[in-house]
Amino acid sequence: LLDSIKMQTFDDYEVIIVCDDCQDGTAEIAAEYVDNAFPQGQVLEVGWHSCGKTRNAALELANGEWVLFSDDDDWWREDTAFAMIAETIQNYESIREPFDILAFNFIFGYNGLARQYPGHVYIAPWSKAWRRSFIGDHRFPEVPHSDDYGFARRMHPLARFQYLDACLYHYDYERPGSITQQLHSGELKRLE
């Protein structure tokens, strides 16, 4: 993930890395990236075991007008992803009404392309760019997993969407030990 962010041609962004009970040197690696590649970056170490709580912590620190979420085992497919998102936002807003969420396409593990279009937007926060002022004081449910559903269910009906028909993100559905794999195998129970 961090390499795919480091390779972005667009450079006006901040990176907030939240290490939730990292026991494998991840926090140290993240700190090296911040020192060497992300001048507008910071690392926050926590011990919550909660996807929602870590996303909320990042939101509290975020300064940008737009927010992108990424999971540690995924990556940005194109080194121009951030530039394409920024250009799309600028182009749309110069000729149309402002919007709250820019949804883009992604690769869903090894199952292939997932396209987003009006009336069909995936729940995951990493599949779109979010206007920070639209998120406002709304926060993710602070549960160990499955925080996406509750947040999307609350926020999507309130949002004005635009769509970027480009495949920018790779969601690594197949990684052994991932929360998604644990949910599908029955190791974890889904929280709705």
PDB file of C-alpha atoms in Angstrom:
ATOM      1  CA  LEU A   1       0.000   0.000   0.000  1.00  0.00           C
ATOM      2  CA  LEU A   2       2.609   2.561   1.063  1.00  0.00           C
ATOM      3  CA  ASP A   3       4.661   1.996  -2.095  1.00  0.00           C
ATOM      4  CA  SER A   4       1.586   2.596  -4.244  1.00  0.00           C
ATOM      5  CA  ILE A   5       0.994   5.896  -2.414  1.00  0.00           C
ATOM      6  CA  LYS A   6       4.651   6.878  -2.671  1.00  0.00           C
ATOM      7  CA  MET A   7       4.517   6.387  -6.466  1.00  0.00           C
ATOM      8  CA  GLN A   8       1.654   8.856  -6.980  1.00  0.00           C
ATOM      9  CA  THR A   9       2.373  11.631  -9.483  1.00  0.00           C
ATOM     10  CA  PHE A  10       0.060  13.978  -7.542  1.00  0.00           C
ATOM     11  CA  ASP A  11       1.886  15.220  -4.464  1.00  0.00           C
ATOM     12  CA  ASP A  12      -0.476  17.566  -2.623  1.00  0.00           C
ATOM     13  CA  TYR A  13      -1.754  15.146   0.006  1.00  0.00           C
ATOM     14  CA  GLU A  14      -1.176  14.098   3.597  1.00  0.00           C
ATOM     15  CA  VAL A  15      -0.861  10.515   4.794  1.00  0.00           C
ATOM     16  CA  ILE A  16      -2.175   9.394   8.158  1.00  0.00           C
ATOM     17  CA  ILE A  17      -1.136   5.856   9.039  1.00  0.00           C
ATOM     18  CA  VAL A  18      -2.933   4.289  11.990  1.00  0.00           C
ATOM     19  CA  CYS A  19      -1.184   1.193  13.338  1.00  0.00           C
ATOM     20  CA  ASP A  20      -3.687  -0.759  15.421  1.00  0.00           C
ATOM     21  CA  ASP A  21      -1.766  -3.082  17.750  1.00  0.00           C
ATOM     22  CA  CYS A  22       0.963  -3.717  15.176  1.00  0.00           C
ATOM     23  CA  GLN A  23       3.309  -6.398  16.530  1.00  0.00           C
ATOM     24  CA  ASP A  24       5.398  -6.952  13.389  1.00  0.00           C
ATOM     25  CA  GLY A  25       7.428  -3.760  12.946  1.00  0.00           C
ATOM     26  CA  THR A  26       4.739  -2.062  10.863  1.00  0.00           C
ATOM     27  CA  ALA A  27       4.851   1.123  12.953  1.00  0.00           C
ATOM     28  CA  GLU A  28       8.601   1.446  12.405  1.00  0.00           C
ATOM     29  CA  ILE A  29       8.240   0.858   8.663  1.00  0.00           C
ATOM     30  CA  ALA A  30       5.425   3.427   8.524  1.00  0.00           C
ATOM     31  CA  ALA A  31       7.591   5.955  10.401  1.00  0.00           C
ATOM     32  CA  GLU A  32      10.369   5.452   7.815  1.00  0.00           C
ATOM     33  CA  TYR A  33       7.927   6.189   5.004  1.00  0.00           C
ATOM     34  CA  VAL A  34       6.758   9.340   6.765  1.00  0.00           C
ATOM     35  CA  ASP A  35      10.359  10.461   7.289  1.00  0.00           C
ATOM     36  CA  ASN A  36      11.474   9.716   3.728  1.00  0.00           C
ATOM     37  CA  ALA A  37       8.451   9.847   1.419  1.00  0.00           C
ATOM     38  CA  PHE A  38       5.493  11.574   3.068  1.00  0.00           C
ATOM     39  CA  PRO A  39       6.511  14.986   4.404  1.00  0.00           C
ATOM     40  CA  GLN A  40       2.860  15.690   5.209  1.00  0.00           C
ATOM     41  CA  GLY A  41       2.409  12.432   7.061  1.00  0.00           C
ATOM     42  CA  GLN A  42       2.081  11.046  10.526  1.00  0.00           C
ATOM     43  CA  VAL A  43       1.867   7.708  12.279  1.00  0.00           C
ATOM     44  CA  LEU A  44      -0.544   7.024  15.104  1.00  0.00           C
ATOM     45  CA  GLU A  45      -0.059   3.864  17.178  1.00  0.00           C
ATOM     46  CA  VAL A  46      -3.126   2.500  18.971  1.00  0.00           C
ATOM     47  CA  GLY A  47      -4.255  -0.787  20.478  1.00  0.00           C
ATOM     48  CA  TRP A  48      -7.954  -0.865  19.819  1.00  0.00           C
ATOM     49  CA  HIS A  49      -8.537  -3.841  17.476  1.00  0.00           C
ATOM     50  CA  SER A  50     -11.235  -1.799  15.753  1.00  0.00           C
ATOM     51  CA  CYS A  51     -11.307  -0.791  12.083  1.00  0.00           C
ATOM     52  CA  GLY A  52     -13.952   1.823  12.786  1.00  0.00           C
ATOM     53  CA  LYS A  53     -12.059   3.379  15.670  1.00  0.00           C
ATOM     54  CA  THR A  54      -8.852   3.631  13.622  1.00  0.00           C
ATOM     55  CA  ARG A  55     -10.681   5.304  10.723  1.00  0.00           C
ATOM     56  CA  ASN A  56     -12.263   7.740  13.158  1.00  0.00           C
ATOM     57  CA  ALA A  57      -8.862   8.577  14.625  1.00  0.00           C
ATOM     58  CA  ALA A  58      -7.544   9.337  11.139  1.00  0.00           C
ATOM     59  CA  LEU A  59     -10.570  11.545  10.428  1.00  0.00           C
ATOM     60  CA  GLU A  60      -9.832  13.571  13.560  1.00  0.00           C
ATOM     61  CA  LEU A  61      -6.312  14.269  12.249  1.00  0.00           C
ATOM     62  CA  ALA A  62      -7.203  14.863   8.586  1.00  0.00           C
ATOM     63  CA  ASN A  63      -6.752  18.399   7.272  1.00  0.00           C
ATOM     64  CA  GLY A  64      -7.579  17.979   3.589  1.00  0.00           C
ATOM     65  CA  GLU A  65     -10.786  18.938   1.830  1.00  0.00           C
ATOM     66  CA  TRP A  66     -11.120  15.363   0.497  1.00  0.00           C
ATOM     67  CA  VAL A  67     -10.429  12.051   2.234  1.00  0.00           C
ATOM     68  CA  LEU A  68      -9.384   8.685   0.784  1.00  0.00           C
ATOM     69  CA  PHE A  69      -9.339   5.540   2.914  1.00  0.00           C
ATOM     70  CA  SER A  70      -7.006   2.609   2.247  1.00  0.00           C
ATOM     71  CA  ASP A  71      -6.583  -0.755   3.934  1.00  0.00           C
ATOM     72  CA  ASP A  72      -3.100  -2.008   4.696  1.00  0.00           C
ATOM     73  CA  ASP A  73      -3.280  -5.080   2.438  1.00  0.00           C
ATOM     74  CA  ASP A  74      -4.653  -3.243  -0.623  1.00  0.00           C
ATOM     75  CA  TRP A  75      -3.012  -0.866  -3.090  1.00  0.00           C
ATOM     76  CA  TRP A  76      -3.628   1.903  -5.598  1.00  0.00           C
ATOM     77  CA  ARG A  77      -3.458   0.411  -9.098  1.00  0.00           C
ATOM     78  CA  GLU A  78      -2.321   3.515 -10.966  1.00  0.00           C
ATOM     79  CA  ASP A  79       0.406   5.981 -10.091  1.00  0.00           C
ATOM     80  CA  THR A  80      -1.936   8.643 -11.475  1.00  0.00           C
ATOM     81  CA  ALA A  81      -4.895   7.639  -9.247  1.00  0.00           C
ATOM     82  CA  PHE A  82      -4.703  10.675  -6.955  1.00  0.00           C
ATOM     83  CA  ALA A  83      -4.161  12.991  -9.927  1.00  0.00           C
ATOM     84  CA  MET A  84      -7.197  11.528 -11.717  1.00  0.00           C
ATOM     85  CA  ILE A  85      -9.344  11.961  -8.615  1.00  0.00           C
ATOM     86  CA  ALA A  86      -8.192  15.567  -8.095  1.00  0.00           C
ATOM     87  CA  GLU A  87      -8.677  16.432 -11.778  1.00  0.00           C
ATOM     88  CA  THR A  88     -12.155  14.885 -11.863  1.00  0.00           C
ATOM     89  CA  ILE A  89     -13.213  16.811  -8.761  1.00  0.00           C
ATOM     90  CA  GLN A  90     -11.862  20.065 -10.167  1.00  0.00           C
ATOM     91  CA  ASN A  91     -13.416  19.547 -13.608  1.00  0.00           C
ATOM     92  CA  TYR A  92     -16.867  18.591 -12.302  1.00  0.00           C
ATOM     93  CA  GLU A  93     -16.999  21.385  -9.786  1.00  0.00           C
ATOM     94  CA  SER A  94     -15.958  24.029 -12.307  1.00  0.00           C
ATOM     95  CA  ILE A  95     -19.059  23.329 -14.415  1.00  0.00           C
ATOM     96  CA  ARG A  96     -21.568  21.669 -12.062  1.00  0.00           C
ATOM     97  CA  GLU A  97     -22.867  21.744  -8.524  1.00  0.00           C
ATOM     98  CA  PRO A  98     -20.512  20.497  -5.807  1.00  0.00           C
ATOM     99  CA  PHE A  99     -20.863  16.869  -4.768  1.00  0.00           C
ATOM    100  CA  ASP A 100     -20.010  14.859  -1.647  1.00  0.00           C
ATOM    101  CA  ILE A 101     -18.584  11.551  -2.879  1.00  0.00           C
ATOM    102  CA  LEU A 102     -16.611  10.549  -5.962  1.00  0.00           C
ATOM    103  CA  ALA A 103     -16.993   6.799  -6.527  1.00  0.00           C
ATOM    104  CA  PHE A 104     -14.461   4.972  -8.712  1.00  0.00           C
ATOM    105  CA  ASN A 105     -13.979   1.423  -9.948  1.00  0.00           C
ATOM    106  CA  PHE A 106     -11.739  -1.169  -8.344  1.00  0.00           C
ATOM    107  CA  ILE A 107     -10.444  -4.705  -8.624  1.00  0.00           C
ATOM    108  CA  PHE A 108     -12.160  -6.982  -6.132  1.00  0.00           C
ATOM    109  CA  GLY A 109      -9.442  -9.425  -5.182  1.00  0.00           C
ATOM    110  CA  TYR A 110      -8.916 -11.831  -8.017  1.00  0.00           C
ATOM    111  CA  ASN A 111     -12.576 -11.774  -9.025  1.00  0.00           C
ATOM    112  CA  GLY A 112     -12.102  -8.957 -11.498  1.00  0.00           C
ATOM    113  CA  LEU A 113     -13.334  -5.462 -12.121  1.00  0.00           C
ATOM    114  CA  ALA A 114     -16.112  -3.963 -10.018  1.00  0.00           C
ATOM    115  CA  ARG A 115     -17.780  -0.955 -11.622  1.00  0.00           C
ATOM    116  CA  GLN A 116     -19.658   1.680  -9.698  1.00  0.00           C
ATOM    117  CA  TYR A 117     -22.455   3.588 -11.336  1.00  0.00           C
ATOM    118  CA  PRO A 118     -25.597   5.493 -10.333  1.00  0.00           C
ATOM    119  CA  GLY A 119     -27.746   3.296  -8.133  1.00  0.00           C
ATOM    120  CA  HIS A 120     -24.934   0.835  -7.408  1.00  0.00           C
ATOM    121  CA  VAL A 121     -22.167   2.051  -5.103  1.00  0.00           C
ATOM    122  CA  TYR A 122     -20.082  -0.388  -3.076  1.00  0.00           C
ATOM    123  CA  ILE A 123     -20.188   0.095   0.695  1.00  0.00           C
ATOM    124  CA  ALA A 124     -16.439   0.126   1.355  1.00  0.00           C
ATOM    125  CA  PRO A 125     -15.015   3.545   2.239  1.00  0.00           C
ATOM    126  CA  TRP A 126     -11.892   2.887   0.131  1.00  0.00           C
ATOM    127  CA  SER A 127     -13.952   2.760  -3.088  1.00  0.00           C
ATOM    128  CA  LYS A 128     -14.554   6.492  -3.170  1.00  0.00           C
ATOM    129  CA  ALA A 129     -13.226   9.940  -2.303  1.00  0.00           C
ATOM    130  CA  TRP A 130     -15.170  11.698   0.447  1.00  0.00           C
ATOM    131  CA  ARG A 131     -15.591  15.437   0.940  1.00  0.00           C
ATOM    132  CA  ARG A 132     -14.370  16.032   4.495  1.00  0.00           C
ATOM    133  CA  SER A 133     -17.080  18.612   5.245  1.00  0.00           C
ATOM    134  CA  PHE A 134     -19.753  16.104   4.147  1.00  0.00           C
ATOM    135  CA  ILE A 135     -18.480  13.541   6.661  1.00  0.00           C
ATOM    136  CA  GLY A 136     -18.566  16.278   9.310  1.00  0.00           C
ATOM    137  CA  ASP A 137     -19.082  14.774  12.746  1.00  0.00           C
ATOM    138  CA  HIS A 138     -20.320  11.400  11.431  1.00  0.00           C
ATOM    139  CA  ARG A 139     -18.093   8.521  12.472  1.00  0.00           C
ATOM    140  CA  PHE A 140     -17.663   4.814  11.775  1.00  0.00           C
ATOM    141  CA  PRO A 141     -19.152   2.309  14.219  1.00  0.00           C
ATOM    142  CA  GLU A 142     -16.367   1.428  16.657  1.00  0.00           C
ATOM    143  CA  VAL A 143     -16.505  -2.333  16.278  1.00  0.00           C
ATOM    144  CA  PRO A 144     -13.754  -4.887  15.538  1.00  0.00           C
ATOM    145  CA  HIS A 145     -14.881  -5.379  11.908  1.00  0.00           C
ATOM    146  CA  SER A 146     -17.732  -4.714   9.476  1.00  0.00           C
ATOM    147  CA  ASP A 147     -17.746  -0.985  10.201  1.00  0.00           C
ATOM    148  CA  ASP A 148     -18.242  -0.210   6.487  1.00  0.00           C
ATOM    149  CA  TYR A 149     -21.867  -1.261   6.297  1.00  0.00           C
ATOM    150  CA  GLY A 150     -23.190   0.939   9.081  1.00  0.00           C
ATOM    151  CA  PHE A 151     -21.289   4.000   7.888  1.00  0.00           C
ATOM    152  CA  ALA A 152     -22.320   3.560   4.240  1.00  0.00           C
ATOM    153  CA  ARG A 153     -25.933   2.882   5.162  1.00  0.00           C
ATOM    154  CA  ARG A 154     -26.056   6.144   7.097  1.00  0.00           C
ATOM    155  CA  MET A 155     -24.033   8.324   4.686  1.00  0.00           C
ATOM    156  CA  HIS A 156     -24.893   7.152   1.155  1.00  0.00           C
ATOM    157  CA  PRO A 157     -28.552   8.279   1.210  1.00  0.00           C
ATOM    158  CA  LEU A 158     -27.408  11.776   2.226  1.00  0.00           C
ATOM    159  CA  ALA A 159     -24.744  12.102  -0.466  1.00  0.00           C
ATOM    160  CA  ARG A 160     -24.565  13.731  -3.866  1.00  0.00           C
ATOM    161  CA  PHE A 161     -22.462  11.338  -5.978  1.00  0.00           C
ATOM    162  CA  GLN A 162     -20.264  11.644  -9.034  1.00  0.00           C
ATOM    163  CA  TYR A 163     -18.604   8.724 -10.785  1.00  0.00           C
ATOM    164  CA  LEU A 164     -15.138   8.252 -12.237  1.00  0.00           C
ATOM    165  CA  ASP A 165     -15.121   5.347 -14.672  1.00  0.00           C
ATOM    166  CA  ALA A 166     -11.529   4.332 -13.952  1.00  0.00           C
ATOM    167  CA  CYS A 167     -10.190   1.334 -12.061  1.00  0.00           C
ATOM    168  CA  LEU A 168      -7.977   2.894  -9.391  1.00  0.00           C
ATOM    169  CA  TYR A 169      -7.883   0.540  -6.384  1.00  0.00           C
ATOM    170  CA  HIS A 170      -7.077  -3.123  -5.752  1.00  0.00           C
ATOM    171  CA  TYR A 171      -8.930  -4.709  -2.853  1.00  0.00           C
ATOM    172  CA  ASP A 172      -6.985  -7.806  -1.794  1.00  0.00           C
ATOM    173  CA  TYR A 173      -9.908 -10.064  -1.006  1.00  0.00           C
ATOM    174  CA  GLU A 174      -7.808 -13.226  -1.118  1.00  0.00           C
ATOM    175  CA  ARG A 175      -5.163 -12.491   1.547  1.00  0.00           C
ATOM    176  CA  PRO A 176      -5.129 -15.269   4.153  1.00  0.00           C
ATOM    177  CA  GLY A 177      -5.886 -13.911   7.609  1.00  0.00           C
ATOM    178  CA  SER A 178      -7.720 -10.824   6.361  1.00  0.00           C
ATOM    179  CA  ILE A 179     -10.914  -9.863   8.160  1.00  0.00           C
ATOM    180  CA  THR A 180     -12.920 -10.550   4.999  1.00  0.00           C
ATOM    181  CA  GLN A 181     -11.471 -14.054   4.710  1.00  0.00           C
ATOM    182  CA  GLN A 182     -12.185 -14.715   8.382  1.00  0.00           C
ATOM    183  CA  LEU A 183     -15.786 -13.580   7.912  1.00  0.00           C
ATOM    184  CA  HIS A 184     -16.290 -15.810   4.857  1.00  0.00           C
ATOM    185  CA  SER A 185     -14.728 -18.834   6.536  1.00  0.00           C
ATOM    186  CA  GLY A 186     -16.883 -18.396   9.650  1.00  0.00           C
ATOM    187  CA  GLU A 187     -13.967 -17.547  11.958  1.00  0.00           C
ATOM    188  CA  LEU A 188     -15.596 -14.168  12.648  1.00  0.00           C
ATOM    189  CA  LYS A 189     -19.260 -13.356  12.916  1.00  0.00           C
ATOM    190  CA  ARG A 190     -20.476 -10.415  10.807  1.00  0.00           C
ATOM    191  CA  LEU A 191     -21.779  -7.455  12.756  1.00  0.00           C
ATOM    192  CA  GLU A 192     -24.720  -5.693  11.092  1.00  0.00           C
TER     193      GLU A 192
END
